[in-house]
PDB file of C-alpha atoms in Angstrom:
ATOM      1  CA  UNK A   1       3.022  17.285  14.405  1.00 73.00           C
ATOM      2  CA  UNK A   2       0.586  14.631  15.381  1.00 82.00           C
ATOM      3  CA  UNK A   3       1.171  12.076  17.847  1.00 89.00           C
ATOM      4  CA  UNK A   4       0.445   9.240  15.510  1.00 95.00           C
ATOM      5  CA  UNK A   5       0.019   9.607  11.881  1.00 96.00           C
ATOM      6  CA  UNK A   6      -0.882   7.229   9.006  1.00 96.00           C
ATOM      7  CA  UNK A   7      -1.722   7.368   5.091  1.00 92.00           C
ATOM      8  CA  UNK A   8      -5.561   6.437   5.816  1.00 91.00           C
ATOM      9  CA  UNK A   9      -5.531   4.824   2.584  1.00 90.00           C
ATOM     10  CA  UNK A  10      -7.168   3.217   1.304  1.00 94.00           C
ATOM     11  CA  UNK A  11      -4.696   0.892  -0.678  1.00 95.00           C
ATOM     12  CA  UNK A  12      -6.732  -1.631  -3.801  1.00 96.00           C
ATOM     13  CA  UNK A  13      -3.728  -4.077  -3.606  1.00 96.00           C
ATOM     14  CA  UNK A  14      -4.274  -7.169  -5.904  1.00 97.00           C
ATOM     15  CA  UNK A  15      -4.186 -11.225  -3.795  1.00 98.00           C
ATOM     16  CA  UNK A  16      -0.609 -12.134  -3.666  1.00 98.00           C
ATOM     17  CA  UNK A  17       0.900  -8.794  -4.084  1.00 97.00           C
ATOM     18  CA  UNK A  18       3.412  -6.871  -1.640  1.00 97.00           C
ATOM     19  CA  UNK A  19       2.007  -3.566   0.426  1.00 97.00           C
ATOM     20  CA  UNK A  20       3.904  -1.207   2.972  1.00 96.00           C
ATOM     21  CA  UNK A  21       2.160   1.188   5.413  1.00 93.00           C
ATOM     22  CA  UNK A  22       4.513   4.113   7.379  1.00 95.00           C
ATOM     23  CA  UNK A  23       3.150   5.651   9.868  1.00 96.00           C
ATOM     24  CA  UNK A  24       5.235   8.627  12.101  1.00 96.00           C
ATOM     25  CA  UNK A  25       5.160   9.781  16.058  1.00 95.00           C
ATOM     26  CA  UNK A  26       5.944  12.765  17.360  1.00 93.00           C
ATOM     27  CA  UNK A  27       7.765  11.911  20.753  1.00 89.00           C
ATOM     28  CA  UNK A  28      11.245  10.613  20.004  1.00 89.00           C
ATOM     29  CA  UNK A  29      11.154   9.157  23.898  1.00 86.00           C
ATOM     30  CA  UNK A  30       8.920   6.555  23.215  1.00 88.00           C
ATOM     31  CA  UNK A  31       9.411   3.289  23.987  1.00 84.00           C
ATOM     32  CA  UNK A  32       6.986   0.751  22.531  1.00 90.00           C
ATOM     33  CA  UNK A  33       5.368   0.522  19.191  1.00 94.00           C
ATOM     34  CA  UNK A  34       2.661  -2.006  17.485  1.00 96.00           C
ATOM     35  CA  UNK A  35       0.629  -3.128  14.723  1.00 97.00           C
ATOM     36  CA  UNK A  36      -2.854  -3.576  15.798  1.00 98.00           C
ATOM     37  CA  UNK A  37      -5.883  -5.127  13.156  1.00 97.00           C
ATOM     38  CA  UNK A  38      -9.293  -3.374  13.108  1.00 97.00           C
ATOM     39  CA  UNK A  39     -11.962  -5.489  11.563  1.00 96.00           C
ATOM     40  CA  UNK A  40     -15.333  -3.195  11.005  1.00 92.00           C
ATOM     41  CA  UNK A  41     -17.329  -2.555  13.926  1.00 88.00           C
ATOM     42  CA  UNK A  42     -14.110  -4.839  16.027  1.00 95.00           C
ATOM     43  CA  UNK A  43     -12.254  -4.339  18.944  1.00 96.00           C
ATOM     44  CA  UNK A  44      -8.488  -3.871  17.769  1.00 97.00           C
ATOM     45  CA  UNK A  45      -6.288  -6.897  18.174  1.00 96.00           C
ATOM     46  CA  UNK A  46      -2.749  -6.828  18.026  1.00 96.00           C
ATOM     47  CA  UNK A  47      -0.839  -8.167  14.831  1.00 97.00           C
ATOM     48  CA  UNK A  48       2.321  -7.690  16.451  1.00 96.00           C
ATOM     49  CA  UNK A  49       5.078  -5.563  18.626  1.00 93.00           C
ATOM     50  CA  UNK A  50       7.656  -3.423  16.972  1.00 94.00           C
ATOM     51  CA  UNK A  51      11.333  -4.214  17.975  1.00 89.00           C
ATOM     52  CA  UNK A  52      14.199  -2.031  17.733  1.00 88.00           C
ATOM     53  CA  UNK A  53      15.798  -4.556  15.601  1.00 89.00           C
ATOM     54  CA  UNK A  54      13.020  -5.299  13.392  1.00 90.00           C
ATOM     55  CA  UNK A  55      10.975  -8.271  13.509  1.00 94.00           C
ATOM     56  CA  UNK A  56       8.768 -10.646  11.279  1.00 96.00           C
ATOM     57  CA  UNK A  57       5.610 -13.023  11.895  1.00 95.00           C
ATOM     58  CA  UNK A  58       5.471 -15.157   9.112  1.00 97.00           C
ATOM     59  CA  UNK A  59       3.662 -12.455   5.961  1.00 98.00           C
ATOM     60  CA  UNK A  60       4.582  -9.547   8.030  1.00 98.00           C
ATOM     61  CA  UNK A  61       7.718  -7.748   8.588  1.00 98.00           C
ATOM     62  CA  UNK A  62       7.575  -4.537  11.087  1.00 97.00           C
ATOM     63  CA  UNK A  63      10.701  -2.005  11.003  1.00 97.00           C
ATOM     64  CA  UNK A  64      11.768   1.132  13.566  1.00 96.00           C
ATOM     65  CA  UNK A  65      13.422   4.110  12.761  1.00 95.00           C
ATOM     66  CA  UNK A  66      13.996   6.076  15.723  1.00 93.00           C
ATOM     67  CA  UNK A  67      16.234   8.659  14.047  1.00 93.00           C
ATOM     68  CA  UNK A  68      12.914   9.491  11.663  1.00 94.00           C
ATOM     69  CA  UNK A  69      10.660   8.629  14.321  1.00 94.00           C
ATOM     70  CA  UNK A  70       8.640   6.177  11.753  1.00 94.00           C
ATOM     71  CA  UNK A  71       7.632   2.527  12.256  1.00 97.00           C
ATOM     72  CA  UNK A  72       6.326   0.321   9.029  1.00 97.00           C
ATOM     73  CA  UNK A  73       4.305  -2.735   8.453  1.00 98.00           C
ATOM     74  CA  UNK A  74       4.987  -4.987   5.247  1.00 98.00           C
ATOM     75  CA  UNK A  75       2.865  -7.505   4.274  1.00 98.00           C
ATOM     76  CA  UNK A  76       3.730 -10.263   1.546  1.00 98.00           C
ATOM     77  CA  UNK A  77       1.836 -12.566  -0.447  1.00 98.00           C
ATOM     78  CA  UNK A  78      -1.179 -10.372   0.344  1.00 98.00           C
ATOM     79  CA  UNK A  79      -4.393 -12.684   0.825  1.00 98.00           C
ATOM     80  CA  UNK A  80      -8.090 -11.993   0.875  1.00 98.00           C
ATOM     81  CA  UNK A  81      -8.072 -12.035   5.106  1.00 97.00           C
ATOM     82  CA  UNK A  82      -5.809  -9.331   5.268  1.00 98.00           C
ATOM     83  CA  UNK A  83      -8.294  -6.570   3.649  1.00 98.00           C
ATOM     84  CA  UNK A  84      -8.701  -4.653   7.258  1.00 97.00           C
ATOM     85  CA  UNK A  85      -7.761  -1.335   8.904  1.00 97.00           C
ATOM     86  CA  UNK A  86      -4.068  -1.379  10.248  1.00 98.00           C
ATOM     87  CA  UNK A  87      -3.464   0.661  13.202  1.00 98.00           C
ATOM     88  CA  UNK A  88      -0.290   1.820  14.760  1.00 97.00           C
ATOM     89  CA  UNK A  89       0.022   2.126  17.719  1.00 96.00           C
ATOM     90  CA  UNK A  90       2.524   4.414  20.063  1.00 94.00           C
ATOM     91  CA  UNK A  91       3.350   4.567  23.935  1.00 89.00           C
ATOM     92  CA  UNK A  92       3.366   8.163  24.275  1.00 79.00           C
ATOM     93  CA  UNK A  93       3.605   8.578  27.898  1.00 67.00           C
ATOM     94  CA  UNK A  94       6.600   8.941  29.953  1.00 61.00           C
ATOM     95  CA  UNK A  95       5.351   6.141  32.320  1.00 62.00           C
ATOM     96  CA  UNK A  96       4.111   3.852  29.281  1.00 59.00           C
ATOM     97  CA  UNK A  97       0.418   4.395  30.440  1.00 81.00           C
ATOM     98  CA  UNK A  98      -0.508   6.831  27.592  1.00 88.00           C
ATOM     99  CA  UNK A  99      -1.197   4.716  24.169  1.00 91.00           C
ATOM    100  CA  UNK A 100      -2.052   6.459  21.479  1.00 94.00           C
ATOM    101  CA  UNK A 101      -3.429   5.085  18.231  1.00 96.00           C
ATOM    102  CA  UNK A 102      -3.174   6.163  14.594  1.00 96.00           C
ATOM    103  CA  UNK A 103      -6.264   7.476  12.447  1.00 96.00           C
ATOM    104  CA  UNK A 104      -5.541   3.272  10.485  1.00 96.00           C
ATOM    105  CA  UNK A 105      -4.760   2.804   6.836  1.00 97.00           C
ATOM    106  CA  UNK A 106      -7.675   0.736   5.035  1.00 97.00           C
ATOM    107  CA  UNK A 107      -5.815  -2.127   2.753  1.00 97.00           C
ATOM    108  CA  UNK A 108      -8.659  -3.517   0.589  1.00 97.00           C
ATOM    109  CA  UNK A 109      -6.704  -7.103  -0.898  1.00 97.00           C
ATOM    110  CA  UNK A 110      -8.821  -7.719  -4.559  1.00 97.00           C
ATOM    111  CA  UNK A 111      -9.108 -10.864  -5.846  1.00 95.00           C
TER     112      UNK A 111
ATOM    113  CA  UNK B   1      -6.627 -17.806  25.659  1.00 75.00           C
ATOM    114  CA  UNK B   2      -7.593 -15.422  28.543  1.00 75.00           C
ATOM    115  CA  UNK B   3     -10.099 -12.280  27.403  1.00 93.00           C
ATOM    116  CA  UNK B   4     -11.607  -8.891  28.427  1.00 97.00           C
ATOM    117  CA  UNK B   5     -15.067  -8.808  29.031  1.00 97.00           C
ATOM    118  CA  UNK B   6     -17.090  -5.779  28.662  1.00 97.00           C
ATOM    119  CA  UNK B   7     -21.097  -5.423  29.464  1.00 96.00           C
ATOM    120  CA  UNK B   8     -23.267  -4.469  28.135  1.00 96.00           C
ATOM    121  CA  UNK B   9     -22.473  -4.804  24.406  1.00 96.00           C
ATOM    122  CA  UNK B  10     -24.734  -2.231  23.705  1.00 97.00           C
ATOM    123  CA  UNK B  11     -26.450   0.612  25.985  1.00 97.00           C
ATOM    124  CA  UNK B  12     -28.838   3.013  25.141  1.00 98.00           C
ATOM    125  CA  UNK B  13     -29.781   5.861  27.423  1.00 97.00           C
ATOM    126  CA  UNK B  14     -31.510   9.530  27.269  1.00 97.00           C
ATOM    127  CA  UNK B  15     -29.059  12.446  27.034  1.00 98.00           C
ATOM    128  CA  UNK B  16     -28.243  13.815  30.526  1.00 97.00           C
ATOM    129  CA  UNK B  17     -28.859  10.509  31.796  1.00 98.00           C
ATOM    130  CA  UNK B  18     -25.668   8.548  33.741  1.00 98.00           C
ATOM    131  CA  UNK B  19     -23.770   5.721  32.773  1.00 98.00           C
ATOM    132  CA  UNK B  20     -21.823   2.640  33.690  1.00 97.00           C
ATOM    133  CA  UNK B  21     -19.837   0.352  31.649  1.00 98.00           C
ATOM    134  CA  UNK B  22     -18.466  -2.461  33.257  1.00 97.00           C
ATOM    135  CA  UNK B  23     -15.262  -4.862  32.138  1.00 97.00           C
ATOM    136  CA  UNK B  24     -13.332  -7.412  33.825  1.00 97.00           C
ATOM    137  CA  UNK B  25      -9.832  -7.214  32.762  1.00 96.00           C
ATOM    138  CA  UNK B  26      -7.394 -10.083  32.035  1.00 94.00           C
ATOM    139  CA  UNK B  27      -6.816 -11.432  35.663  1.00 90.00           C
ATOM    140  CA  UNK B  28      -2.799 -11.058  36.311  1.00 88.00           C
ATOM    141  CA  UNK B  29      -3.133  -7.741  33.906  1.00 91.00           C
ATOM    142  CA  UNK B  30      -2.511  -4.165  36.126  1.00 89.00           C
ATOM    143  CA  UNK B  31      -2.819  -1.479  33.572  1.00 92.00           C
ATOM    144  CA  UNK B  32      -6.447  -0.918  32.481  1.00 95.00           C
ATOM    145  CA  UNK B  33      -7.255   1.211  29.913  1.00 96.00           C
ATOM    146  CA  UNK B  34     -10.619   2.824  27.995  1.00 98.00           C
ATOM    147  CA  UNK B  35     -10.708   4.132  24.492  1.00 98.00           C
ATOM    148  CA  UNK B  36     -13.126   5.365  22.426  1.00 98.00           C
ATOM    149  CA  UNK B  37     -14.271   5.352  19.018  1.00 98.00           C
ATOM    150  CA  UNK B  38     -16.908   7.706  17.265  1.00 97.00           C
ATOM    151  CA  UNK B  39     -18.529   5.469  14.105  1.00 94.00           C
ATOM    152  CA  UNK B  40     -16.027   6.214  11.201  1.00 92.00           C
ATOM    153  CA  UNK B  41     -12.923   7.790  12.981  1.00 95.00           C
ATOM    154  CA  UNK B  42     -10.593   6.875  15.288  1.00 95.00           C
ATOM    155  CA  UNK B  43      -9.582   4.949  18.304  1.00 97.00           C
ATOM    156  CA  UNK B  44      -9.152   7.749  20.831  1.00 97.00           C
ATOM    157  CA  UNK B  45      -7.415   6.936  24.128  1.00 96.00           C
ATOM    158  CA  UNK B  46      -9.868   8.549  27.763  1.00 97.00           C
ATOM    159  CA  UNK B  47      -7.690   7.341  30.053  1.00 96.00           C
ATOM    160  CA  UNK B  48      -5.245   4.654  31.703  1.00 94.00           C
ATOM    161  CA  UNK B  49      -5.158   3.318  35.414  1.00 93.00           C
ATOM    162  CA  UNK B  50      -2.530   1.646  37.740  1.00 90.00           C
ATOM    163  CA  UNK B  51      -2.595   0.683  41.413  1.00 88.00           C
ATOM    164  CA  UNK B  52      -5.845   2.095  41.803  1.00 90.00           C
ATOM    165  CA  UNK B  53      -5.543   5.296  40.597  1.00 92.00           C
ATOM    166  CA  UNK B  54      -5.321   7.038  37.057  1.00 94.00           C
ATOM    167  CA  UNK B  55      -2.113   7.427  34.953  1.00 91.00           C
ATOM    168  CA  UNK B  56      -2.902   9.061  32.775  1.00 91.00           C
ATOM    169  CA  UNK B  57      -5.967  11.068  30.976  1.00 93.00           C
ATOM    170  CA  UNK B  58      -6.617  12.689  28.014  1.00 93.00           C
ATOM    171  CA  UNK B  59      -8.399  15.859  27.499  1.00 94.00           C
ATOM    172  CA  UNK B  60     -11.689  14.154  26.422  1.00 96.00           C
ATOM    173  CA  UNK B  61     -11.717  12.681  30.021  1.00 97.00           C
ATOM    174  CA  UNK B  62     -13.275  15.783  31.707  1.00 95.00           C
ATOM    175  CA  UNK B  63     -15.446  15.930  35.178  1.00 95.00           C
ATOM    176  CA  UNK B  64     -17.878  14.663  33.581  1.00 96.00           C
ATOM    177  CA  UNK B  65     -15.586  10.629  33.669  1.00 98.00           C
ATOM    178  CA  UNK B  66     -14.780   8.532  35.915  1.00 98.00           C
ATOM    179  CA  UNK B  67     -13.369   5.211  36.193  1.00 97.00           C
ATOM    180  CA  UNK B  68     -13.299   3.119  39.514  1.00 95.00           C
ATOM    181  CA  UNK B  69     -11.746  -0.448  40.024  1.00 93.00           C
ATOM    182  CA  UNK B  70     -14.426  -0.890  43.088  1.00 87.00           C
ATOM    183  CA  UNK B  71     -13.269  -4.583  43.491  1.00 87.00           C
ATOM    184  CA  UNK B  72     -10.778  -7.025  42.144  1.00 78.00           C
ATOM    185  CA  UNK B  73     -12.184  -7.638  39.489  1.00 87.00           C
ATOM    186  CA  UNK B  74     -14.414  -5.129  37.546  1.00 94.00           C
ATOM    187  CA  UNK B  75     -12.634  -1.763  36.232  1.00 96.00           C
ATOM    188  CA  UNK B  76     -16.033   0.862  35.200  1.00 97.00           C
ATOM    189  CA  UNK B  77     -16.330   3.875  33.543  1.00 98.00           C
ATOM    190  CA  UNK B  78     -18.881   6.548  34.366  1.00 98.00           C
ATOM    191  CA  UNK B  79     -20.250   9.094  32.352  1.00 98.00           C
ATOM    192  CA  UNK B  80     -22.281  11.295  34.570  1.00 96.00           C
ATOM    193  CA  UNK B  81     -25.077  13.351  32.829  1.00 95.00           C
ATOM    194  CA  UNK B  82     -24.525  12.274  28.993  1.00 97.00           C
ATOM    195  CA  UNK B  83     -24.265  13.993  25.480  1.00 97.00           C
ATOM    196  CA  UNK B  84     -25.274  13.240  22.237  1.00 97.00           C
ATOM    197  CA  UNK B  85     -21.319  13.493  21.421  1.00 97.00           C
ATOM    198  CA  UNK B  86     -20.994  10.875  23.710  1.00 97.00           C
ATOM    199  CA  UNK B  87     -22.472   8.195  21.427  1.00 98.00           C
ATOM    200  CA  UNK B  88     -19.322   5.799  20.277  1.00 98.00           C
ATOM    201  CA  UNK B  89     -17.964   2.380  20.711  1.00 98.00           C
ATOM    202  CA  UNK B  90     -15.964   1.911  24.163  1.00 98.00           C
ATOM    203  CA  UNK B  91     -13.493  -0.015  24.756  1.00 98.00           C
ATOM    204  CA  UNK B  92     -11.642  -1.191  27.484  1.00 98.00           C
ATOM    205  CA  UNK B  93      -8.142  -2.695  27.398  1.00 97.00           C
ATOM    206  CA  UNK B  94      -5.881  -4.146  29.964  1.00 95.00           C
ATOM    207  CA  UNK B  95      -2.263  -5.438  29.569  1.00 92.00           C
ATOM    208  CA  UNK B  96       0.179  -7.292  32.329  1.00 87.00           C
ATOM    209  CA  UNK B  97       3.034  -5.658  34.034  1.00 73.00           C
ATOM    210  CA  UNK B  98       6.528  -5.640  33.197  1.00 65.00           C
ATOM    211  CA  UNK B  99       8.145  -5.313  29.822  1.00 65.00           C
ATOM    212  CA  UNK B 100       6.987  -1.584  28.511  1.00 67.00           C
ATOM    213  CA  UNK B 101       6.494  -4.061  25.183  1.00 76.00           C
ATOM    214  CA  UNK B 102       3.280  -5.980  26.415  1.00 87.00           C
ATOM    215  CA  UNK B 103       0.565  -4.981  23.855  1.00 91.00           C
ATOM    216  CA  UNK B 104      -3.271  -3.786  25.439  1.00 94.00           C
ATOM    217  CA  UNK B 105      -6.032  -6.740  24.820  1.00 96.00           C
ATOM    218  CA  UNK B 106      -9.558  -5.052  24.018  1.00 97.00           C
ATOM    219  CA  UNK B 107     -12.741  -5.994  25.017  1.00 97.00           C
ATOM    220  CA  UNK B 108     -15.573  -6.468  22.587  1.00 96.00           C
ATOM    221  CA  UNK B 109     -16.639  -3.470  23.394  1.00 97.00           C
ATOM    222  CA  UNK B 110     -20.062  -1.346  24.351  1.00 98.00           C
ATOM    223  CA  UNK B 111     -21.895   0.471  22.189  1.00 98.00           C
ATOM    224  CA  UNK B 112     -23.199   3.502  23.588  1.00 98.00           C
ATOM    225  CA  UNK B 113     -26.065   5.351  21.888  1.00 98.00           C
ATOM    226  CA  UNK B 114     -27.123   8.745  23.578  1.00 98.00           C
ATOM    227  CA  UNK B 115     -30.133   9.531  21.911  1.00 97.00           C
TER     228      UNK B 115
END
């Protein structure tokens, strides 16, 4: 099993609609998860961290399942700025110092 | 908002040749980090560093890396006789201590073309 692996897309999702990315990691020990942005050609920034609970940021809601070993990203009311790559993201390491991206899903948002 | 820096933001050198690319993490961050990205695939982790010495490193970081913190301020990476394969984006990331939840912040990156 990969470490970190994503649908790499990409997803046509019409302005205003509703779109859901999964992605899985292999090492149920692992402690922190995130949602990073990837513009073309950009450094990855950070859309948010993944909380056991579950947690939201306004048009984005991001989920855990540790018995599955999955984390998703859902955005709503999808706008033109979100089109992007979304990369998850993974502390792999025993002493959190090995972070390990995902290949990214490519959302295209049409208007 | 505090940021990584990273110089040059783009380097181009002769294969075999040696290289240096600099950043200056986030000042009260102590994990440092470089990554990787060949044009069109993905962002590949090289290695991590704490209290001046590596954490961890993946298998792409062979002899021929190395990364040095050589003051308090500048955290490099070397590449000692370069490769074509070497040509990607680099990126170095740093994040602050504590909570095993504080996210890496990138640099713009450097370019490096190995021609």
């Amino acid at each position: 099993r990969k470490e970190v692996e994503q649908d790499p897309g990409p997803f046509n999702v019409p302005e205003g609609a509703t779109v859901a990315f999964n992605c899985t990691y292999s090492n149920s020990a692992s402690q922190s998860f995130f949602w990073y942005r990837q513009d073309c050609r950009k450094e990855p920034k950070l859309l948010m961290s993944v909380y056991s609970s579950g947690n939201e940021d306004g048009r984005f809601t991001a989920q855990l399942n540790r018995a599955s070993q999955y984390i998703s990203l859902l955005i709503r009311d999808s706008k033109l700025s979100d089109s992007a790559t979304y990369l998850c993201v993974v502390n792999m390491g025993n002493r959190d110092d090995k972070i390990i991206f995902g290949k990214g899903t490519r959302l295209h948002i049409l208007p | 908002e505090p940021e990584v820096t990273q110089t040059p933001s783009h380097q181009v050198t002769q294969m075999g040749q040696e290289v240096i690319l600099r950043c200056v993490p986030i000042s009260n961050h102590l994990y440092f980090y470089w990554y990787r990205q060949i044009l069109g695939q993905k962002v590949e982790f090289l290695v991590s560093f704490y209290n001046n010495e590596i954490s961890e490193k993946s298998e792409i970081f062979d002899d021929q890396f190395s990364v040095e913190r050589p003051d308090g301020s500048n955290f490099t990476l070397k590449i000692r006789s370069t490769k074509l394969e070497d040509s990607a984006m680099y990126f170095c990331a740093s994040r602050e201590q504590g909570s095993y939840n504080s996210p890496l912040h990138f640099g713009n990156g450097t370019r490096l073309t190995v021609t």
